[in-house]
Short mmCIF file of C-alpha atoms in Angstrom, two decimals:
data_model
loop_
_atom_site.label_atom_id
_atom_site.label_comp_id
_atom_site.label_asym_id
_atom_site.label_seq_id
_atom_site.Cartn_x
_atom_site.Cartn_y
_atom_site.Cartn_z
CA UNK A 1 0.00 0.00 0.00
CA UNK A 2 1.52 3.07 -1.03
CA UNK A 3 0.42 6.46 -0.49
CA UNK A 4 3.02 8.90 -2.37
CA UNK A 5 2.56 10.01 -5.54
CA UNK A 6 4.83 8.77 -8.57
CA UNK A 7 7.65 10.96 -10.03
CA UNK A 8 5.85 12.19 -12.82
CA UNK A 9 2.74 13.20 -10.91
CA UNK A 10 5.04 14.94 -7.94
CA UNK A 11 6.84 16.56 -11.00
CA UNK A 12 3.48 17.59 -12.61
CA UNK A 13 2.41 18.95 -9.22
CA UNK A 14 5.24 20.87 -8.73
CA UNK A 15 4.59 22.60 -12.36
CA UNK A 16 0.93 23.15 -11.17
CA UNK A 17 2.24 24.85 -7.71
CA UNK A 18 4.74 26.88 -9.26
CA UNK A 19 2.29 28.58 -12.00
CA UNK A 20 -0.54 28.91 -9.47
CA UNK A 21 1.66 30.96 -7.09
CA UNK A 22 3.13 32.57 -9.63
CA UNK A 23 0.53 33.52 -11.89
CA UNK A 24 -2.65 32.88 -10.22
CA UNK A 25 -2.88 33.45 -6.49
CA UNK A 26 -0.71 37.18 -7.28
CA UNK A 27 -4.12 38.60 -9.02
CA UNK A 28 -7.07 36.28 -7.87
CA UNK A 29 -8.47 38.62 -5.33
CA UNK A 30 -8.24 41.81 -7.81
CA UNK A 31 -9.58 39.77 -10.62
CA UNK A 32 -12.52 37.86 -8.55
CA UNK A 33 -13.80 41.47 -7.23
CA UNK A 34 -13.43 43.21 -10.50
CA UNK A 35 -15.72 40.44 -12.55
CA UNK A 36 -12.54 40.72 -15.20
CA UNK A 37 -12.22 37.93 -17.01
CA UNK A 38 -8.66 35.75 -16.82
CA UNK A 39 -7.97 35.42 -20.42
CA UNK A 40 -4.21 35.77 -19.75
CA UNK A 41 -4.49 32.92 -17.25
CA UNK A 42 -6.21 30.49 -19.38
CA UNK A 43 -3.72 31.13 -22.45
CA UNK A 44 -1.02 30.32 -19.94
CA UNK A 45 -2.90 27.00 -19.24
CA UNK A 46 -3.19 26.49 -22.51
CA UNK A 47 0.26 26.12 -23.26
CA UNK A 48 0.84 23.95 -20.15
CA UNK A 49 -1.55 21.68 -22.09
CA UNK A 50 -4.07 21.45 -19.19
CA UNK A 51 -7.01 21.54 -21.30
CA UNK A 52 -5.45 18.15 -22.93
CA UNK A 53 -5.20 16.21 -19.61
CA UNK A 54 -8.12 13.94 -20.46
CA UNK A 55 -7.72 13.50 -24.07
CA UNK A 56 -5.72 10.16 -25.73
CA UNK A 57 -2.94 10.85 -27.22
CA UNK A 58 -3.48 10.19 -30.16
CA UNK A 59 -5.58 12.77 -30.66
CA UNK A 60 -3.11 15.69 -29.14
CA UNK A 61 -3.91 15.01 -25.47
CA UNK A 62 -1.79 13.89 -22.33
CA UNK A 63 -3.97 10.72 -21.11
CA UNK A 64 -3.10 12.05 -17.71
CA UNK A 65 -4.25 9.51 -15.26
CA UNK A 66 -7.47 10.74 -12.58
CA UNK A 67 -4.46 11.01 -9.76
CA UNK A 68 -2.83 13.81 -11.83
CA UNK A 69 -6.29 14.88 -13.08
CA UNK A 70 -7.31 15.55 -9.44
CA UNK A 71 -3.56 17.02 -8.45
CA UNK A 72 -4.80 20.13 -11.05
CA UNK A 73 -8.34 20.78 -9.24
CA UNK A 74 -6.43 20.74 -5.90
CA UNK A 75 -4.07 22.83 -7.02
CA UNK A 76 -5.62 25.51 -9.31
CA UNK A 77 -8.75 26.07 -6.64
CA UNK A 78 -5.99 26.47 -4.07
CA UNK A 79 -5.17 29.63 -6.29
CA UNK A 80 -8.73 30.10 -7.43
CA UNK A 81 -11.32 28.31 -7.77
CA UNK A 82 -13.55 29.91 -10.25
CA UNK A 83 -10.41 28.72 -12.80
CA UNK A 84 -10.39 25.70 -11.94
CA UNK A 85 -14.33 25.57 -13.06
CA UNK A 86 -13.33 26.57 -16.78
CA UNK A 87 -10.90 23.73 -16.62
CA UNK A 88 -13.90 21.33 -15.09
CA UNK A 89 -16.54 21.21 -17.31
CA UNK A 90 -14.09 21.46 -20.41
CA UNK A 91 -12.02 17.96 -18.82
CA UNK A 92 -15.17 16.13 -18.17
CA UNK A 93 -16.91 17.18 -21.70
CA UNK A 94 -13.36 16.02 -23.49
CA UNK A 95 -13.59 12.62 -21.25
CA UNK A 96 -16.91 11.87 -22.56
CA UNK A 97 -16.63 12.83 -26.03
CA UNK A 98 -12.91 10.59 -26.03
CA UNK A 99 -14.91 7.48 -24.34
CA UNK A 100 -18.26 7.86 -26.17
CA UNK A 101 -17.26 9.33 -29.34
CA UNK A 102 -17.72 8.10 -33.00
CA UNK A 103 -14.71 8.03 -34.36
CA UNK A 104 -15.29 10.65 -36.79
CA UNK A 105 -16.43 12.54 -33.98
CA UNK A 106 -13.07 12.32 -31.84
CA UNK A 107 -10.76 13.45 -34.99
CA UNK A 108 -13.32 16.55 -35.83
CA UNK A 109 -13.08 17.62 -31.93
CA UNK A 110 -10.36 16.63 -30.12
CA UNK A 111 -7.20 17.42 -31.57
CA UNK A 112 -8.79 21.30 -31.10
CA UNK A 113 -9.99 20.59 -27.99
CA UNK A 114 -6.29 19.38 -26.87
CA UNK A 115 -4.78 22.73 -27.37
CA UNK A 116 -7.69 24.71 -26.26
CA UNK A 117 -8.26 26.25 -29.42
CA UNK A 118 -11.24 25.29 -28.53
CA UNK A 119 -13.06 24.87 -25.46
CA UNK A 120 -16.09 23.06 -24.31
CA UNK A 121 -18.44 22.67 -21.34
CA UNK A 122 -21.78 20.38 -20.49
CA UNK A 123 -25.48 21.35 -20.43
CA UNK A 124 -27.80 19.47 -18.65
CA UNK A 125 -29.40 22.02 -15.40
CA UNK A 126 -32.56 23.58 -16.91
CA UNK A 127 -35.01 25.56 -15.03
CA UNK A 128 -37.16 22.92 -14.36
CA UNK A 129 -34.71 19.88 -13.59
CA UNK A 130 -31.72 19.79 -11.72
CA UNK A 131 -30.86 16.73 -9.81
CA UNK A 132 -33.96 15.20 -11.63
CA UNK A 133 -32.46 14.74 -15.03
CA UNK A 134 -35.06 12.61 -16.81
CA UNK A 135 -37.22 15.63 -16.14
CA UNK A 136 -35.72 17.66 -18.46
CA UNK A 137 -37.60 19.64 -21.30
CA UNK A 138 -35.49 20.28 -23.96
CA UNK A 139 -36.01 18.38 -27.10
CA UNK A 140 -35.06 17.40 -29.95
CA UNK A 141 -36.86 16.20 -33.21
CA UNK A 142 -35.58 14.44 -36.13
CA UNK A 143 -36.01 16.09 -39.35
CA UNK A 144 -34.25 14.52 -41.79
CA UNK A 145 -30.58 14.16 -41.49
CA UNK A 146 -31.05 17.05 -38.40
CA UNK A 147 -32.18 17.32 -35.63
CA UNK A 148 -34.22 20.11 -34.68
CA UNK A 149 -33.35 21.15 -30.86
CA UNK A 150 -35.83 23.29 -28.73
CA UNK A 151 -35.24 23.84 -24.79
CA UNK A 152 -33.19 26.33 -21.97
CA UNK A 153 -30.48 24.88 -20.29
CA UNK A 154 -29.34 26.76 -17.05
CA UNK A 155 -25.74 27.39 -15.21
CA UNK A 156 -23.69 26.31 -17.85
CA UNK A 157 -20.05 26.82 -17.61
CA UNK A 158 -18.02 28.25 -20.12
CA UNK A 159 -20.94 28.58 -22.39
CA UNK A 160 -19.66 31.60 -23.74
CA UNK A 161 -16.72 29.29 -25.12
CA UNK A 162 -17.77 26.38 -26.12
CA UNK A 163 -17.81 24.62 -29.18
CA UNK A 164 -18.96 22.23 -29.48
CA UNK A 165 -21.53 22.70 -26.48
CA UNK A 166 -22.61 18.49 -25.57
CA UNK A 167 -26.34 19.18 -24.59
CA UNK A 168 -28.56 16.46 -22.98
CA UNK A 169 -32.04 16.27 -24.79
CA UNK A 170 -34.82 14.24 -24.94
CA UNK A 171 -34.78 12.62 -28.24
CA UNK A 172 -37.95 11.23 -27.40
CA UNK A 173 -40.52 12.12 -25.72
CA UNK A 174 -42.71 8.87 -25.12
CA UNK A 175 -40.03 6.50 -23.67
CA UNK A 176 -40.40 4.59 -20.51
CA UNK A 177 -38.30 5.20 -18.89
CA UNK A 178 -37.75 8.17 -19.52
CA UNK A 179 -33.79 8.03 -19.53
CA UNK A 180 -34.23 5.61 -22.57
CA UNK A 181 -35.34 8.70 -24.75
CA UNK A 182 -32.53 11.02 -24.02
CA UNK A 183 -29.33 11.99 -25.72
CA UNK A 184 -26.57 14.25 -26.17
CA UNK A 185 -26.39 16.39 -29.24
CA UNK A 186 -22.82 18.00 -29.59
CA UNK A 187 -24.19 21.79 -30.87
CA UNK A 188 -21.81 24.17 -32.22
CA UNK A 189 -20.94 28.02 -31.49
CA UNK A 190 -22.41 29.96 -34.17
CA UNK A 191 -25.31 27.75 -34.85
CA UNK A 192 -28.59 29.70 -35.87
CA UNK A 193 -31.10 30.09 -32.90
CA UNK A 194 -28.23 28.54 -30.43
CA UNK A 195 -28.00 31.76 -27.64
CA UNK A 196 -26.33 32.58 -24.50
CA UNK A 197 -29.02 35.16 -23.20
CA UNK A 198 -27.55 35.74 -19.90
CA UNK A 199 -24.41 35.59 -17.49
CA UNK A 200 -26.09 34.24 -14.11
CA UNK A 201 -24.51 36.58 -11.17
CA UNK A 202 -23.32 34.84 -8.02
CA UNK A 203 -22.50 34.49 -4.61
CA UNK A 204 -19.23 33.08 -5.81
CA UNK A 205 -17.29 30.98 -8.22
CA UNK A 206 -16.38 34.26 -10.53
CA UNK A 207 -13.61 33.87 -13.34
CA UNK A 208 -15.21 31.63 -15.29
CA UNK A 209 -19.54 32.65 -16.07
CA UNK A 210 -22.58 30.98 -15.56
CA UNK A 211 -24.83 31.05 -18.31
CA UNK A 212 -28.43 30.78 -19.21
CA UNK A 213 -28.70 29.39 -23.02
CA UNK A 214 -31.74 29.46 -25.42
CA UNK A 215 -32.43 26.56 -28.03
CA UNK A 216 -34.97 27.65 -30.28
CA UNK A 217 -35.52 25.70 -33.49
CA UNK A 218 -31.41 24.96 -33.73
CA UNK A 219 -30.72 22.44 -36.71
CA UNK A 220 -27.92 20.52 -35.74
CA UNK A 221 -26.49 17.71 -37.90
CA UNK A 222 -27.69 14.60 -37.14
CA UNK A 223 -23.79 13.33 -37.26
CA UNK A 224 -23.53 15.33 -34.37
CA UNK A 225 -25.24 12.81 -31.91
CA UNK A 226 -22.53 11.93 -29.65
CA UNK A 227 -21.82 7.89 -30.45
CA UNK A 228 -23.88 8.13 -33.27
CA UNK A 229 -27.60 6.23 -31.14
CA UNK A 230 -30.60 7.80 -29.46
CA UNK A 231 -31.18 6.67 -26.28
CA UNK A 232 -27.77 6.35 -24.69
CA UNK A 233 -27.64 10.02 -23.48
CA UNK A 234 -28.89 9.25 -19.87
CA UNK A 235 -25.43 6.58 -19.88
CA UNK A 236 -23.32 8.67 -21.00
CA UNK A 237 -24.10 11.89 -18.82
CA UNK A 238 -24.06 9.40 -15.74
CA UNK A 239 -20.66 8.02 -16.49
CA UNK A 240 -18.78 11.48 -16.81
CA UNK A 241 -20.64 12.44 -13.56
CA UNK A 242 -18.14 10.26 -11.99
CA UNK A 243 -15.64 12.21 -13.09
CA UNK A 244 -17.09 15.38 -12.31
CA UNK A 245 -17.47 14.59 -8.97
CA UNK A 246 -13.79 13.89 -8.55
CA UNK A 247 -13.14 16.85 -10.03
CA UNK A 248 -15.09 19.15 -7.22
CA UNK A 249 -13.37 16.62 -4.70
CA UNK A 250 -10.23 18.37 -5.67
CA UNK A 251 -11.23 21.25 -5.77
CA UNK A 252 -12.79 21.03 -2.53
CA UNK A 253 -8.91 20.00 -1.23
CA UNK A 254 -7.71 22.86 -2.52
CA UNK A 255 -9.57 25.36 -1.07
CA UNK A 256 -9.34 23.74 2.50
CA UNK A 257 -5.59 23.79 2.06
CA UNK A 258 -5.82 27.80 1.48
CA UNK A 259 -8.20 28.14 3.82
CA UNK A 260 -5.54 26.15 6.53
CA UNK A 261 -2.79 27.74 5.64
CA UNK A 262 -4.43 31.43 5.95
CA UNK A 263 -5.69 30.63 9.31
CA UNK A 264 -2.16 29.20 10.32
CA UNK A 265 -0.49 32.03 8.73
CA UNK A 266 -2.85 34.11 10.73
CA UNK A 267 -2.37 32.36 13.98
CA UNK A 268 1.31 32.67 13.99
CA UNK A 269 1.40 36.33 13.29
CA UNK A 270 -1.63 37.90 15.06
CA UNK A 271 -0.80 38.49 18.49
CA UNK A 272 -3.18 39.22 21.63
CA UNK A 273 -2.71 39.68 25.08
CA UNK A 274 1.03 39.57 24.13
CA UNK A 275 1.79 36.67 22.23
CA UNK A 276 0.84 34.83 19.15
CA UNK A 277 -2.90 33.70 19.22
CA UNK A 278 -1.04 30.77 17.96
CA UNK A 279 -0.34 30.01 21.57
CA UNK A 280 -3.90 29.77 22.58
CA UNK A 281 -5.13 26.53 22.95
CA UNK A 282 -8.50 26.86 21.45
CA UNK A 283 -6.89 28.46 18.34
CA UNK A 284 -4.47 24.94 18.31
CA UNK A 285 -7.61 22.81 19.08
CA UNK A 286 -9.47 24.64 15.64
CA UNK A 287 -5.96 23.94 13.90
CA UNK A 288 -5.58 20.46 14.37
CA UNK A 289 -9.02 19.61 13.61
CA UNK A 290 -9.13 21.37 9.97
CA UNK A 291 -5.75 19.59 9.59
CA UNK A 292 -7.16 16.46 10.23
CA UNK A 293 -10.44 16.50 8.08
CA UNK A 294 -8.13 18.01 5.26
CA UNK A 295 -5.72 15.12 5.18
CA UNK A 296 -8.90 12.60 5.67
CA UNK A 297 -10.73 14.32 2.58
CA UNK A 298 -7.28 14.17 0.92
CA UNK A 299 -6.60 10.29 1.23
CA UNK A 300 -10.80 9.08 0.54
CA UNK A 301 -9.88 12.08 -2.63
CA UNK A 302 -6.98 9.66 -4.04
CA UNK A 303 -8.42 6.49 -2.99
CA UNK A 304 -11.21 7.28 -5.40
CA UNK A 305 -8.68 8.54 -8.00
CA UNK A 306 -6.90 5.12 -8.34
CA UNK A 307 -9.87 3.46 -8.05
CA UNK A 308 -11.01 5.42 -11.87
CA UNK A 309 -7.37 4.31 -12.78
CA UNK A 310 -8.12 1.08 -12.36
CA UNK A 311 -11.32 0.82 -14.61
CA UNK A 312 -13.90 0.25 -11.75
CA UNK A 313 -17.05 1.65 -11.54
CA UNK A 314 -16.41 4.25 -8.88
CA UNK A 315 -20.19 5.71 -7.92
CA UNK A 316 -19.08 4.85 -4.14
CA UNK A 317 -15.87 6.09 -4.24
CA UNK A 318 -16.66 8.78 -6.04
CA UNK A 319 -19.98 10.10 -4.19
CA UNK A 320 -17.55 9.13 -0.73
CA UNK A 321 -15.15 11.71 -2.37
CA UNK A 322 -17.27 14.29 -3.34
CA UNK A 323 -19.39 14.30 -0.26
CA UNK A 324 -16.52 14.60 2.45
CA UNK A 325 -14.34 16.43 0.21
CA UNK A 326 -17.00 19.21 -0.19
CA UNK A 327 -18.18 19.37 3.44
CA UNK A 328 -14.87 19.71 4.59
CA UNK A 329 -14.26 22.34 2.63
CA UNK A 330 -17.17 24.65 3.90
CA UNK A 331 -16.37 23.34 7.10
CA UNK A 332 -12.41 24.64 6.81
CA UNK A 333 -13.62 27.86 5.39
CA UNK A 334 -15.83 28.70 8.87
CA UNK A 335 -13.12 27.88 11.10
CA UNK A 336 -10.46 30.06 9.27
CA UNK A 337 -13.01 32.50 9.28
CA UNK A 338 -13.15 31.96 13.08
CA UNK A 339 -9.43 32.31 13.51
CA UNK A 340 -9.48 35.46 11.47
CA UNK A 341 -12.16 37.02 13.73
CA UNK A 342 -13.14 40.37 12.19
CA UNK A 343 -11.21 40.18 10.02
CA UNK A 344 -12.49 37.48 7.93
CA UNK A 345 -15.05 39.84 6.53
CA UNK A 346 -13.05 42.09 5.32
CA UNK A 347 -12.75 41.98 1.64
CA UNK A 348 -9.12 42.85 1.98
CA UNK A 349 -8.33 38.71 3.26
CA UNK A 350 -8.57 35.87 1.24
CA UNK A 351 -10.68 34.05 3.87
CA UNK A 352 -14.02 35.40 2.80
CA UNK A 353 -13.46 34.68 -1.30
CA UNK A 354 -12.90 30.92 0.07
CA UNK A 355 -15.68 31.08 1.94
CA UNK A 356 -18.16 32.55 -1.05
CA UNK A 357 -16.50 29.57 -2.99
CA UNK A 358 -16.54 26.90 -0.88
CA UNK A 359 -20.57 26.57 -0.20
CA UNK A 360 -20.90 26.00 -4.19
CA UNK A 361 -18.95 22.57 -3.35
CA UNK A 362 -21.52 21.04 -1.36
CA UNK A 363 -24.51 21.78 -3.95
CA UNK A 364 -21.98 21.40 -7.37
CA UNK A 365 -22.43 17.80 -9.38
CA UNK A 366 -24.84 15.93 -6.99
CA UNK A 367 -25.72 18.06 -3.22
CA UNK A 368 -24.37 16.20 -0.18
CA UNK A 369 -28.04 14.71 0.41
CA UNK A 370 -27.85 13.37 -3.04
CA UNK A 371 -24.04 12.18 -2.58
CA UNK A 372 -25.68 10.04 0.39
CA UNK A 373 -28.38 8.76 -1.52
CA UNK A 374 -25.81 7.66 -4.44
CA UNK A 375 -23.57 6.22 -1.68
CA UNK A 376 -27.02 3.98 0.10
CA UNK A 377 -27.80 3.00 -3.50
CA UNK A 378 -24.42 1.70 -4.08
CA UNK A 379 -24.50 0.05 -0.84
CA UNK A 380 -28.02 -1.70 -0.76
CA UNK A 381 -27.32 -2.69 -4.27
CA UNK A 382 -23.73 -4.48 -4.31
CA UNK A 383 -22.13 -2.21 -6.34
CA UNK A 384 -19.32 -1.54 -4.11
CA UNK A 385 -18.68 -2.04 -0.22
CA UNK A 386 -16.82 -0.65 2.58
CA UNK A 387 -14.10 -2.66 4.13
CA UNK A 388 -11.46 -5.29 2.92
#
């Protein structure tokens, strides 16, 4: 059993950790407050080919393994983690497309998609149906060799970028179950009647927008039904949901490990009644418990990693992941807050961006109740257990 990382990954990690603090953490506060966009950051990620991480390589990507793939979350929300969200939905859009794919589908997209000349995201929230995907609205009906796609999707990341957008659709309408009518439809930027209305404003997650987006009578090729069948779409969402929940897992890390090392950074140099509030034991009590959780969270984090690396079906590990991950992150963003005192609300510290960014973690990909639910159902149905 061994619980270091390789020397690639400890390289790659040390890449990540030098161009966060370098590039990243310098401006994120600025940036965050000012709604400006970081266009300089994500060409810089560009040519560190993150935005290829989860592509084959034969089609231009770096067939990183989901141990490095969660080392980048962790990192780049440790710096910000609105960036790391333009990075999430593009990896888990490229992970689909690489394992669901036609063929001809893979060679049009993902060479592009690599570099980052192009970008992608995922739209399945609509205003109706969140967590309840099969109650989704948006169509789409056959005409020909098109399909004609109708629908709003809501909180869609990197909207504004994406092409091709995957979009999850009911192909049709009468199925029972309802899953067995839906599909993904891979719609292009540009596409007549395909609209980003609105930028959604938030409490947090800035850098990256949030977008409401308007179908209304969009052709779109009927080559561009992901895998090339109706009725998969349901499948295919579900499995890159597994991914996606890794991904806020490390993200989740990395904004406990900020919000740690603020509140020890704090500790040591804010002094009362004379000495370092370091020195007071309920300040050391608060310490050692974030600590703790963080380095918990950390190791279920990997565990679930390795256990995508090894080809399993990970909804357990996974959903374990995302829900302790996540809770320990809001949870490590109070207590620095709490160790900052007043000053936590002050714009001016970090502590209160983490904060704003941290509650998205526990309702992102799947709420904690519904992380519990996938964990019971894993559970009660044999899919995975607990234990040796």
């Amino acid at each position: 059993m061994d619980f270091t990382l390789s020397g690639d990954q400890e390289q790659f990690r040390s890449m990540l950790r030098d161009f966060v603090d370098g590039e990243i953490v310098p401006v994120a506060r600025e940036w965050e407050h000012s709604g400006r966009y970081p266009t300089e950051i994500v060409d810089q990620m560009k040519q560190l080919g993150l935005f290829g991480l989860m592509i084959p390589e034969e089609y231009g990507g770096a067939a990183a393994d989901f141990v490095s793939f969660t080392l980048m979350f962790e990192e780049i929300a440790r710096g910000w983690m609105g960036i790391a969200g333009i990075l999430g939905s593009h990896s888990l859009s490229c992970w689909m497309l690489a394992r669901h794919g036609t063929e001809e589908q893979k060679r049009r997209y993902l060479p592009d998609l690599a570099t980052g000349a192009r970008r992608t995201g995922i739209a399945l929230t609509e205003p109706d149906a969140g967590t309840d995907l099969q109650g989704i609205r948006t169509t789409a009906t056959r005409d020909g060799d098109h399909y004609v796609v109708n629908g709003t999707k809501m909180w869609i990341t990197n909207a504004r970028y994406a092409d091709p957008l995957p979009v999850l659709v009911k192909t049709d309408r009468s199925a029972t179950p309802a899953h067995k009518g839906m599909s993904v439809l891979l719609i292009e930027a540009g596409t007549p009647g395909f609209t980003v209305t609105k930028d959604i404003p938030k409490l947090g997650y800035k850098g990256t927008e949030s977008c409401e987006v308007v179908f209304d009578d969009v052709r779109v090729p009927a080559a561009n039904l992901l895998g090339g069948v109706e009725g998969r779409g349901m499948q295919q969402v579900l499995s890159a949901l597994e991914v996606g929940r890794l991904n806020i897992a490390g993200r989740s890390l990395g904004i406990a490990q900020r919000a740690y090392d603020e509140a020890l950074h704090y500790a040591r140099d804010r002094r009362a009644f004379g000495k370092p509030i370091a020195e007071f034991q309920a300040i050391q009590i608060r310490l050692a418990e974030m600590a703790t959780q963080l380095q918990a969270a950390r190791l279920l984090t990997y565990w679930s990693a390795d256990a995508l690396d090894r080809g399993k079906r990970s909804d357990l590990q996974t959903g374990m992941a995302k829900l302790f991950a996540s809770e320990v992150a809001l949870q490590a963003a109070q207590d620095s807050m709490r160790v900052h005192g007043g000053y936590s609300y002050s714009a001016e510290f970090e502590i209160e961006r983490l904060y704003r960014d941290s509650i998205l973690m526990t309702i992102g990909e799947g709420t904690s109740d519904v992380m519990r639910t996938v964990i019971a159902r894993s559970l009660i149905g044999d899919k995975g257990r607990v234990g040796w």
